[in-house]
């Protein structure tokens, strides 16, 4: 049985506020056993950091034994075969189809769609080479053209007037950003696989669900990672499907800490940043070919994002095989990783782990279905605990009304 490095599974709807300057006391429950502690003693839990290949076991509420195998230590990633049953996988696919899947869009760390150009003149020679123009398009429109695509754009638009495969400041004067956007909007309609994300998705909301299958999965996740069910229910759940060529280029699931912008919550959705403590990814189907989850820099002692950019490791549509770690899809399997460390002082959301840089390799045959379960906190522990208390009170009030 995995030991509880955190202090809680189920949060009781009881909090005893202390005097100003003192910690509040929260009564918490682990698998039915209540324990009351000061907020200063409450910490986010992490699974044990075992050697690669080592197995931990967790017993579910149904009495099944889950086997958690460590597949990476940097970042910590565990793989759990048969976390979901075949029926549970099929249930989520059916619900997603019923709710209605839409084309996936890519957002930045604040949750806004990426749009707008920053000229990537890396050598500062006041000219954009083919590679620098490619990086400009990638960062501005989240489109990943090949070298040949950029050269074709130069030819189609007449932008490269002197034919030297470099765009000078003078050549740019007659070509506005709007022209560039219009060209690549048409380009991506004809070659959608060159967008950073080529899939369909739907959001499901655990806190609003009356689905018993959903409830059971949330409890299973809670027991597996030793986090409160209220935190699990306030997190985000997204079902995604990929057809042939479907993929998601490498990205982070969360954002770096900063005092300038608060974390987003269900109530705070603008002027905020995405904060996801951990990711639980479910494979809802087998995949006939491709579709691995890739971690390009897993195992590296340091993460050099400039090298990642230069070597195009972000572009999993082209560079999947260059990734340090790839996890093969299998129906019912879950993989878990932590997007953030735990702050040693507060016991709450710490620095982002850049080795979690990851994405979905292209499907080469068949269809791929997954679900992303993002366990969210903010970097304000007391605020989060109070939100959990309020959430519990709301749930209990709804039950009393029934």
PDB file of N, CA, C and O in Angstrom, residues 36 89 101 130 145 364 372:
ATOM      1  N   UNK A  36      -7.479  15.898  12.318  1.00  0.00           N
ATOM      2  CA  UNK A  36      -7.503  17.357  12.342  1.00  0.00           C
ATOM      3  C   UNK A  36      -6.084  17.897  12.486  1.00  0.00           C
ATOM      4  O   UNK A  36      -5.331  17.447  13.360  1.00  0.00           O
ATOM      5  N   UNK A  89     -13.869   2.855 -19.786  1.00  0.00           N
ATOM      6  CA  UNK A  89     -13.314   3.547 -20.961  1.00  0.00           C
ATOM      7  C   UNK A  89     -14.412   3.833 -21.984  1.00  0.00           C
ATOM      8  O   UNK A  89     -14.543   4.963 -22.483  1.00  0.00           O
ATOM      9  N   UNK A 101     -18.035  16.688 -29.420  1.00  0.00           N
ATOM     10  CA  UNK A 101     -16.613  17.021 -29.522  1.00  0.00           C
ATOM     11  C   UNK A 101     -16.412  18.162 -30.502  1.00  0.00           C
ATOM     12  O   UNK A 101     -17.094  18.258 -31.523  1.00  0.00           O
ATOM     13  N   UNK A 130      15.306  31.393 -43.109  1.00  0.00           N
ATOM     14  CA  UNK A 130      14.196  30.442 -43.217  1.00  0.00           C
ATOM     15  C   UNK A 130      13.861  29.874 -41.847  1.00  0.00           C
ATOM     16  O   UNK A 130      12.687  29.803 -41.463  1.00  0.00           O
ATOM     17  N   UNK A 145       5.376  24.826 -39.737  1.00  0.00           N
ATOM     18  CA  UNK A 145       5.706  24.564 -41.138  1.00  0.00           C
ATOM     19  C   UNK A 145       7.103  23.958 -41.281  1.00  0.00           C
ATOM     20  O   UNK A 145       7.986  24.161 -40.439  1.00  0.00           O
ATOM     21  N   UNK A 364      -0.678   6.886 -36.549  1.00  0.00           N
ATOM     22  CA  UNK A 364      -0.375   6.440 -37.915  1.00  0.00           C
ATOM     23  C   UNK A 364      -1.416   5.470 -38.458  1.00  0.00           C
ATOM     24  O   UNK A 364      -1.499   5.254 -39.667  1.00  0.00           O
ATOM     25  N   UNK A 372      -7.677  13.605 -20.182  1.00  0.00           N
ATOM     26  CA  UNK A 372      -6.753  14.330 -19.316  1.00  0.00           C
ATOM     27  C   UNK A 372      -7.474  14.737 -18.039  1.00  0.00           C
ATOM     28  O   UNK A 372      -8.525  15.386 -18.100  1.00  0.00           O
TER      29      UNK A 372
END
